[in-house]
Coordinates of C-alpha atoms in Angstrom, one line a residue:
M214 CA 0.3 0.2 -0.6
S215 CA 1.2 3.9 -0.6
A216 CA 1.9 6.2 2.2
A217 CA -1.0 8.4 0.4
G218 CA -2.6 5.7 0.6
T219 CA -2.1 4.5 4.3
T220 CA -2.0 8.3 5.3
S221 CA -6.0 8.1 4.1
R222 CA -6.8 5.3 5.3
Q223 CA -5.2 6.5 9.2
L224 CA -6.9 10.1 8.3
G225 CA -10.6 7.7 8.4
D226 CA -11.5 7.9 5.2
A227 CA -13.3 4.6 3.6
T228 CA -13.4 3.4 0.4
P229 CA -17.4 1.4 -0.9
E230 CA -15.9 -1.6 -1.0
D231 CA -14.8 -1.1 3.2
R232 CA -18.7 0.9 3.9
S233 CA -20.0 -2.3 2.0
T234 CA -18.5 -4.3 4.5
R235 CA -18.9 -2.4 7.3
S236 CA -23.3 -1.8 6.2
R237 CA -22.6 -5.8 5.8
A238 CA -21.0 -6.9 9.3
W239 CA -23.9 -4.6 11.7
T240 CA -26.3 -6.6 9.6
V241 CA -25.5 -10.2 9.9
T242 CA -25.1 -9.2 13.7
G243 CA -28.6 -7.3 14.3
L244 CA -29.4 -10.6 12.2
L245 CA -27.9 -12.8 15.1
V246 CA -28.7 -10.6 17.9
V247 CA -32.7 -11.4 16.0
F248 CA -31.4 -15.4 16.5
M249 CA -30.8 -14.6 20.5
M250 CA -33.4 -13.0 21.2
I251 CA -35.4 -15.8 19.9
N252 CA -33.6 -18.2 21.1
F253 CA -34.0 -16.8 25.1
A254 CA -37.8 -16.6 24.5
D255 CA -37.6 -20.4 23.2
K256 CA -35.7 -21.2 26.9
S257 CA -38.4 -18.9 29.1
V258 CA -41.3 -19.9 28.0
L259 CA -42.6 -22.5 29.6
G260 CA -40.9 -20.7 32.9
L261 CA -43.5 -18.1 31.3
A262 CA -45.9 -20.5 31.8
A263 CA -45.3 -22.6 34.8
D264 CA -48.6 -22.6 36.6
E265 CA -50.5 -22.7 33.6
I266 CA -48.6 -26.3 32.1
R267 CA -48.3 -28.2 36.5
A268 CA -52.8 -27.4 36.1
D269 CA -52.2 -28.4 32.6
L270 CA -50.5 -31.5 33.0
S271 CA -50.7 -31.9 36.8
L272 CA -47.4 -31.4 37.7
S273 CA -45.2 -31.2 40.9
A274 CA -42.1 -28.7 41.2
T275 CA -39.9 -30.8 41.3
Q276 CA -41.2 -33.0 38.2
F277 CA -41.6 -29.7 36.2
G278 CA -37.9 -28.4 37.2
L279 CA -36.8 -31.5 35.3
A280 CA -38.9 -30.9 32.8
N281 CA -37.3 -27.4 31.7
S282 CA -34.1 -29.5 33.3
A283 CA -34.5 -31.2 30.2
F284 CA -33.6 -28.8 27.6
F285 CA -30.2 -29.2 28.8
L286 CA -30.1 -33.2 28.4
L287 CA -27.3 -32.5 25.1
F288 CA -27.7 -28.8 25.3
S289 CA -23.8 -28.9 26.8
V290 CA -23.0 -32.5 24.5
A291 CA -24.4 -30.4 21.1
A292 CA -22.2 -27.5 21.8
V293 CA -18.9 -29.2 21.9
V294 CA -19.3 -31.2 18.9
V295 CA -21.3 -28.0 16.8
G296 CA -18.6 -25.7 17.9
M297 CA -15.8 -28.4 16.8
Y298 CA -17.3 -28.5 13.8
A299 CA -18.1 -24.6 13.2
D300 CA -14.2 -24.7 13.4
K301 CA -14.6 -26.6 9.6
V302 CA -17.8 -25.3 8.5
R303 CA -19.1 -21.9 7.5
P304 CA -21.4 -20.6 10.7
T305 CA -23.6 -19.6 8.6
T306 CA -24.5 -23.0 7.5
V307 CA -24.8 -23.9 10.5
I308 CA -26.9 -20.9 12.6
L309 CA -29.5 -22.0 9.2
I310 CA -29.6 -25.6 10.3
M311 CA -30.0 -24.9 14.1
A312 CA -33.2 -22.0 12.7
L313 CA -35.3 -24.5 11.5
L314 CA -34.4 -27.5 14.5
W315 CA -35.7 -25.0 16.7
S316 CA -39.7 -24.4 14.7
V317 CA -39.2 -28.6 14.5
A318 CA -39.2 -28.8 18.0
Q319 CA -41.7 -26.5 19.0
V320 CA -44.2 -28.5 17.0
P321 CA -45.0 -31.5 19.2
P322 CA -45.9 -30.3 22.7
A323 CA -47.8 -27.5 20.4
V324 CA -49.8 -30.4 19.2
G325 CA -50.8 -31.7 22.4
G326 CA -49.4 -34.5 24.5
G327 CA -47.8 -34.5 27.9
L328 CA -45.2 -34.4 29.8
A329 CA -43.2 -37.2 28.2
V330 CA -43.7 -34.7 25.2
L331 CA -42.6 -32.5 26.9
I332 CA -39.5 -33.5 27.9
G333 CA -38.7 -34.8 24.4
S334 CA -39.6 -31.6 22.5
R335 CA -37.2 -29.6 24.9
I336 CA -34.7 -32.4 24.9
V337 CA -34.8 -32.0 20.6
L338 CA -35.0 -28.0 21.4
G339 CA -31.8 -27.8 23.7
A340 CA -29.5 -30.0 21.7
A341 CA -30.7 -27.8 18.9
E342 CA -30.5 -24.3 20.9
G343 CA -26.7 -26.1 22.5
P344 CA -24.5 -23.7 20.0
A345 CA -26.5 -20.6 19.8
F346 CA -24.2 -18.7 21.5
P347 CA -20.4 -19.7 20.5
V348 CA -21.4 -19.9 17.4
A349 CA -24.1 -16.6 16.7
Q350 CA -20.4 -15.0 18.8
H351 CA -17.7 -17.0 16.3
A352 CA -19.6 -15.5 13.2
T353 CA -20.6 -12.5 14.7
F354 CA -16.8 -12.0 15.5
S355 CA -15.6 -12.8 11.8
W356 CA -16.3 -9.7 10.7
F357 CA -14.8 -7.6 13.0
P358 CA -11.2 -7.3 14.0
D359 CA -10.7 -7.8 17.8
H360 CA -9.7 -4.6 18.7
R361 CA -13.4 -3.4 17.8
R362 CA -15.2 -7.0 19.2
N363 CA -16.5 -5.7 22.6
L364 CA -19.5 -4.0 21.1
P365 CA -20.7 -6.7 19.0
G366 CA -20.0 -9.2 21.3
A367 CA -22.4 -6.7 23.1
L368 CA -25.1 -6.8 21.1
V369 CA -25.9 -10.5 19.9
T370 CA -25.4 -10.9 23.7
L371 CA -28.2 -8.5 24.3
G372 CA -29.9 -10.0 22.0
I373 CA -30.7 -12.5 25.1
T374 CA -31.8 -9.7 27.9
L375 CA -33.9 -8.2 24.6
G376 CA -35.7 -12.3 23.8
V377 CA -36.9 -11.6 27.6
I378 CA -38.1 -7.7 28.2
T379 CA -39.9 -8.6 24.6
A380 CA -41.3 -11.9 24.7
A381 CA -42.4 -12.2 28.6
P382 CA -45.4 -10.2 28.1
G383 CA -46.7 -10.8 25.7
L384 CA -45.8 -14.7 25.4
T385 CA -47.6 -14.1 29.1
W386 CA -51.0 -12.3 27.1
I387 CA -50.7 -15.2 24.6
I388 CA -50.9 -18.0 28.3
D389 CA -53.7 -15.8 29.7
H390 CA -56.1 -15.8 27.4
H391 CA -55.2 -18.3 24.9
H392 CA -53.3 -22.0 26.0
W393 CA -50.0 -22.0 26.7
R394 CA -49.2 -24.5 23.2
T395 CA -50.3 -21.8 21.5
A396 CA -47.1 -19.3 22.6
L397 CA -45.7 -22.3 21.4
W398 CA -47.4 -22.8 18.1
V399 CA -45.9 -18.2 17.9
L400 CA -42.5 -18.9 18.4
A401 CA -42.6 -21.7 16.3
A402 CA -43.8 -19.4 13.2
V403 CA -41.0 -16.8 14.0
G404 CA -38.9 -19.2 13.6
L405 CA -39.5 -20.3 10.8
L406 CA -39.4 -16.2 9.0
W407 CA -36.0 -15.6 10.7
A408 CA -34.4 -18.9 8.7
V409 CA -36.0 -17.0 5.8
A410 CA -34.4 -13.5 6.4
W411 CA -30.5 -15.4 7.3
Y412 CA -30.5 -17.4 4.4
F413 CA -31.4 -14.6 2.1
L414 CA -29.0 -11.5 3.9
G415 CA -26.8 -14.2 6.4
G416 CA -22.8 -15.3 5.8
T417 CA -19.1 -15.0 6.9
G418 CA -17.0 -12.1 7.3
T419 CA -13.4 -12.6 6.9
H420 CA -12.0 -11.6 10.5
R421 CA -11.0 -15.1 11.7
T422 CA -8.7 -14.8 13.7
A423 CA -7.8 -12.5 16.4
D424 CA -5.3 -10.7 14.8
A425 CA -5.8 -11.3 10.3
P426 CA -8.2 -13.4 8.6
P427 CA -6.7 -17.3 7.4
G428 CA -4.8 -16.7 3.8
G429 CA -4.5 -12.9 3.9
T430 CA -3.0 -9.7 6.3
A431 CA -4.3 -7.4 8.0
T432 CA -4.2 -3.8 6.3
P433 CA -4.6 -1.0 9.3
T434 CA -8.1 -1.1 9.0
G435 CA -8.3 -4.1 9.9
T436 CA -9.5 -6.1 6.7
A437 CA -7.8 -9.1 4.5
T438 CA -5.8 -8.8 1.7
P439 CA -6.5 -11.7 -0.8
T440 CA -3.8 -13.7 -0.1
G441 CA -6.1 -16.6 -0.2
T442 CA -8.4 -18.8 -2.5
A443 CA -11.9 -19.8 -2.2
T444 CA -12.8 -22.6 -0.4
P445 CA -16.7 -24.9 -1.5
T446 CA -18.0 -23.3 1.5
G447 CA -16.9 -20.2 1.1
D448 CA -13.9 -19.3 3.7
T449 CA -10.6 -17.7 2.6
A450 CA -8.4 -20.8 2.9
T451 CA -4.2 -20.3 3.7
P452 CA -2.5 -20.3 -0.2
T453 CA -1.0 -24.0 -1.2
G454 CA 2.1 -24.1 0.3
A455 CA 2.4 -21.4 3.7
P456 CA 3.7 -22.2 6.9
E457 CA 0.9 -23.8 9.6
S458 CA -0.2 -21.3 11.8
A459 CA 1.1 -22.2 15.3
G460 CA -2.5 -22.1 16.2
T461 CA -3.1 -25.3 15.0
R462 CA -1.1 -27.7 16.4
V463 CA -2.0 -25.6 20.2
P464 CA -3.2 -28.8 22.0
Y465 CA -7.4 -27.4 23.4
R466 CA -6.1 -29.4 26.9
R467 CA -3.8 -26.2 27.2
I468 CA -6.8 -24.4 26.2
F469 CA -8.7 -25.7 28.9
S470 CA -5.9 -26.0 31.6
T471 CA -4.2 -22.2 31.4
P472 CA -5.8 -19.7 34.6
T473 CA -7.7 -17.5 32.6
W474 CA -9.4 -20.3 29.8
L475 CA -10.7 -22.0 33.6
A476 CA -11.5 -19.4 35.9
V477 CA -13.6 -17.8 32.9
T478 CA -15.9 -20.6 32.7
A479 CA -15.8 -21.1 36.7
A480 CA -17.7 -17.1 37.2
Y481 CA -19.6 -18.4 33.5
F482 CA -20.9 -21.2 35.3
T483 CA -22.7 -19.1 38.4
C484 CA -24.3 -17.0 35.6
Y485 CA -25.9 -18.7 33.9
W486 CA -26.9 -20.6 36.9
G487 CA -28.9 -17.6 37.2
V488 CA -29.4 -16.8 34.0
A489 CA -31.5 -20.6 34.5
L490 CA -32.9 -19.6 37.7
M491 CA -34.0 -16.1 36.2
L492 CA -35.6 -18.1 33.0
V493 CA -37.1 -21.2 35.0
W494 CA -38.3 -19.7 38.4
L495 CA -38.1 -16.6 38.6
P496 CA -42.4 -16.0 37.2
S497 CA -43.5 -18.4 39.6
Y498 CA -41.3 -16.6 42.2
L499 CA -42.3 -13.1 41.6
H500 CA -46.4 -15.0 41.9
N501 CA -46.6 -17.7 44.6
G502 CA -43.7 -16.0 46.6
L503 CA -43.9 -12.7 46.1
G504 CA -47.9 -12.4 45.7
Y505 CA -47.8 -10.9 42.1
S506 CA -50.9 -11.5 40.2
S507 CA -49.7 -13.5 36.8
A508 CA -49.9 -10.3 33.9
Q509 CA -48.1 -8.5 36.9
A510 CA -45.4 -11.5 37.4
G511 CA -45.2 -11.2 34.0
R512 CA -44.0 -7.5 33.8
L513 CA -42.0 -7.9 36.7
V514 CA -39.9 -10.2 35.2
V515 CA -38.4 -8.7 33.0
L516 CA -36.7 -5.9 34.8
P517 CA -34.0 -8.4 35.1
W518 CA -33.1 -8.4 31.9
V519 CA -33.1 -4.9 31.6
M520 CA -30.4 -4.4 33.9
G521 CA -28.9 -6.8 32.3
A522 CA -29.2 -4.4 29.1
V523 CA -27.7 -1.6 30.7
V524 CA -24.9 -2.8 32.2
L525 CA -24.1 -5.3 29.9
L526 CA -23.4 -2.0 27.1
T527 CA -22.2 -0.2 30.1
Q528 CA -19.4 -2.5 30.5
A529 CA -18.8 -2.7 26.9
G530 CA -18.4 0.9 27.6
V531 CA -15.9 1.0 30.1
T532 CA -14.4 -2.2 28.6
G533 CA -13.7 -0.5 24.8
W534 CA -12.3 2.7 26.6
L535 CA -10.2 1.8 29.5
M536 CA -8.5 -0.8 26.2
R537 CA -8.1 1.6 24.1
R538 CA -5.7 3.4 27.0
G539 CA -4.0 0.7 27.2
V540 CA -5.1 -1.3 30.0
S541 CA -4.9 -5.2 29.8
T542 CA -7.2 -7.3 29.2
R543 CA -6.5 -8.8 33.0
W544 CA -8.0 -6.1 34.6
A545 CA -10.7 -4.5 31.6
R546 CA -12.6 -7.6 30.7
G547 CA -11.7 -10.1 33.4
G548 CA -11.7 -7.2 36.7
V549 CA -14.6 -5.3 35.4
G550 CA -16.2 -8.9 34.7
G551 CA -15.8 -9.5 37.7
A552 CA -16.5 -7.1 40.3
A553 CA -20.2 -6.5 38.5
L554 CA -20.1 -10.1 38.9
G555 CA -19.5 -10.4 42.4
L556 CA -21.7 -7.2 42.9
G557 CA -24.8 -8.3 41.8
G558 CA -23.6 -11.7 45.0
L559 CA -23.3 -9.5 47.4
V560 CA -27.0 -7.9 46.2
C561 CA -28.9 -11.3 46.0
L562 CA -27.5 -12.5 49.9
G563 CA -28.8 -9.0 50.5
V564 CA -32.6 -10.8 49.7
P565 CA -33.7 -12.2 53.2
L566 CA -31.8 -8.9 55.0
V567 CA -35.2 -7.0 53.2
D568 CA -38.6 -7.0 53.6
G569 CA -41.9 -6.6 51.4
A570 CA -42.2 -7.4 47.9
G571 CA -41.5 -4.5 46.3
A572 CA -38.4 -4.2 48.1
K573 CA -37.4 -7.9 47.2
T574 CA -38.1 -7.8 43.2
A575 CA -35.7 -4.4 43.2
L576 CA -33.3 -6.1 43.9
L577 CA -33.8 -9.4 42.4
A578 CA -33.1 -7.0 39.4
V579 CA -30.4 -5.6 40.8
G580 CA -28.6 -8.9 41.8
L581 CA -29.9 -10.8 39.3
G582 CA -29.3 -8.4 36.4
L583 CA -26.3 -7.4 37.5
A584 CA -24.6 -11.2 37.3
G585 CA -26.4 -11.9 33.7
S586 CA -24.0 -9.7 31.7
Y587 CA -20.8 -11.9 32.4
A588 CA -21.9 -13.6 28.9
A589 CA -20.4 -10.9 26.6
V590 CA -16.8 -10.9 28.9
A591 CA -16.7 -15.0 28.9
A592 CA -17.4 -15.6 25.5
T593 CA -15.0 -12.1 24.2
T594 CA -12.3 -13.6 25.8
V595 CA -11.8 -16.9 24.7
S596 CA -12.5 -15.6 21.9
E597 CA -8.4 -13.2 22.7
L598 CA -6.8 -17.1 24.7
A599 CA -8.1 -19.3 22.2
P600 CA -5.4 -19.7 19.1
P601 CA -7.6 -19.2 15.5
A602 CA -7.6 -22.3 14.6
R603 CA -9.2 -23.4 18.7
A604 CA -11.2 -20.6 19.0
S605 CA -14.8 -22.0 17.9
G606 CA -13.6 -25.4 20.1
A607 CA -12.5 -23.2 22.5
L608 CA -16.5 -21.7 22.6
G609 CA -17.8 -24.6 23.1
V610 CA -16.4 -26.7 25.1
M611 CA -16.4 -23.5 27.7
N612 CA -20.7 -23.0 26.5
A613 CA -20.9 -27.4 27.3
V614 CA -19.1 -26.8 30.6
V615 CA -21.3 -23.5 31.8
T616 CA -24.5 -24.6 30.6
T617 CA -24.0 -27.4 32.8
A618 CA -25.8 -25.3 35.1
G619 CA -28.6 -25.3 33.3
L620 CA -28.8 -28.4 34.3
A621 CA -29.0 -28.8 37.8
A622 CA -30.5 -25.8 38.7
P623 CA -33.6 -26.2 37.4
A624 CA -34.7 -29.7 38.6
L625 CA -32.7 -28.4 42.6
V626 CA -35.3 -25.9 42.7
G627 CA -38.6 -27.7 41.6
V628 CA -36.5 -30.6 44.7
M629 CA -36.3 -27.1 47.0
V630 CA -39.4 -25.6 46.5
D631 CA -41.6 -28.7 46.6
K632 CA -39.7 -29.3 50.6
Q633 CA -39.6 -25.7 51.5
G634 CA -42.5 -24.2 50.0
T635 CA -42.1 -20.2 49.3
D636 CA -39.0 -20.2 50.4
G637 CA -37.8 -22.6 48.3
Y638 CA -37.7 -19.8 46.2
Q639 CA -35.7 -17.2 48.5
N640 CA -33.3 -19.8 49.7
A641 CA -32.4 -20.6 45.8
V642 CA -31.7 -16.6 45.5
V643 CA -29.4 -17.2 48.8
I644 CA -27.5 -19.6 46.9
T645 CA -26.9 -18.3 44.3
G646 CA -25.3 -15.1 45.4
A647 CA -23.3 -16.7 47.1
M648 CA -22.2 -18.5 44.2
L649 CA -22.2 -15.6 41.8
L650 CA -19.9 -13.4 44.3
V651 CA -17.0 -16.7 44.6
G652 CA -17.7 -16.4 40.6
G653 CA -16.7 -12.7 40.9
L654 CA -13.5 -13.5 42.8
L655 CA -12.1 -16.1 40.0
S656 CA -12.8 -14.5 37.1
A657 CA -10.9 -10.2 39.3
T658 CA -8.2 -12.6 39.7
L659 CA -7.4 -15.2 37.3
V660 CA -8.2 -13.5 34.3
D661 CA -5.6 -12.4 32.7
P662 CA -5.5 -13.9 27.9
S663 CA -1.9 -12.0 27.5
R664 CA 0.3 -13.8 30.5
D665 CA -2.0 -17.5 28.8
R666 CA -1.0 -16.0 24.8
A667 CA 2.3 -15.5 25.6
R668 CA 2.5 -19.7 27.6
L669 CA 0.8 -21.0 24.7
G670 CA 3.3 -19.5 22.5
T671 CA 0.8 -18.1 20.6

């Protein structure tokens, strides 16, 4: 590139091709935000219809908890398998298949059947949704260089929050005025419409690595020079005879044994435990434990998610601001994320110490909202840590470990509610608070991607 061209790029000029690529990048990011919205609307619908489903199918709290845990039975396995597979195949295709399966899985319980049909449907849905977050993050990151990934990564994570915020009131109304099975039909239709949009507008970018895309070299604007050749899947391949990168030779076991991967996975596990609690049991806690009507509970259940959205965007802004000023990601990601997680835990531990439904609801909203923002930190940290050829697999395995919290939390809380009555809800919040506090401390003290990248030799 000439000196004049370099100067032009540094001054912020962009060619029409650059502008088109950026526009496409944000279009894909927007679609993936909606993708995650649908994903979490699918997850939340049973929690919103908990009382109706339990009455309709004559289920105890333990049985209902097990039905929700069934969602995560193959969730983790699918996350690992697809995460590894996504390193070799375009995420675009994987995402399309997942979206179609989501719609198909909603049909059997929408048609009819009892507990067995519900459990079978949730197992299939969980298997199809398990890889969603890591693959969506990986596809998003493929459009942006590492130093610009905080905002799009946070927006995709924000889709989780927006899914509940936008779906909860509408699905609650459908459940109250029509039937919980009708809500499943609505979700199936929305998933199908999204799949059509993705087929025509989705795609994979060229930034498939932390520094430069495969088969190309980074320019001052972060785009790639076309030194690679197109593969049958549409990705860019390394030219024949090019040396294999060091990252492709790093075994997964070395990545998984780093303090950063272990700590960020443990911290994210505690975050996901809180998310599972919100999805499955928070509507019932608000209705049966704190005395709100089902309609009020359907509106109030969005409060932790609204708080989480604010925290998520604030956290992304603070992290980006710190990184632009040269602060290491040990503090910009591990420290900031750990602080939010630990503070959320402390707030949850305060729930039994206050009286009144309003005060308890406020603490639940703040505590669980603060904790729910850690997903973006976890994804960007592992993406930074892992060598390019191992990024999707490392994200997939992390997600698999983390989402076992969804397998355990609903079932455990169901047993607690059956044995302790409404006190079981509050005691579950206390357990969650203690876990979040530990997770925050681990993140703040052990996460250091730069240190562990150096140890991996990448």
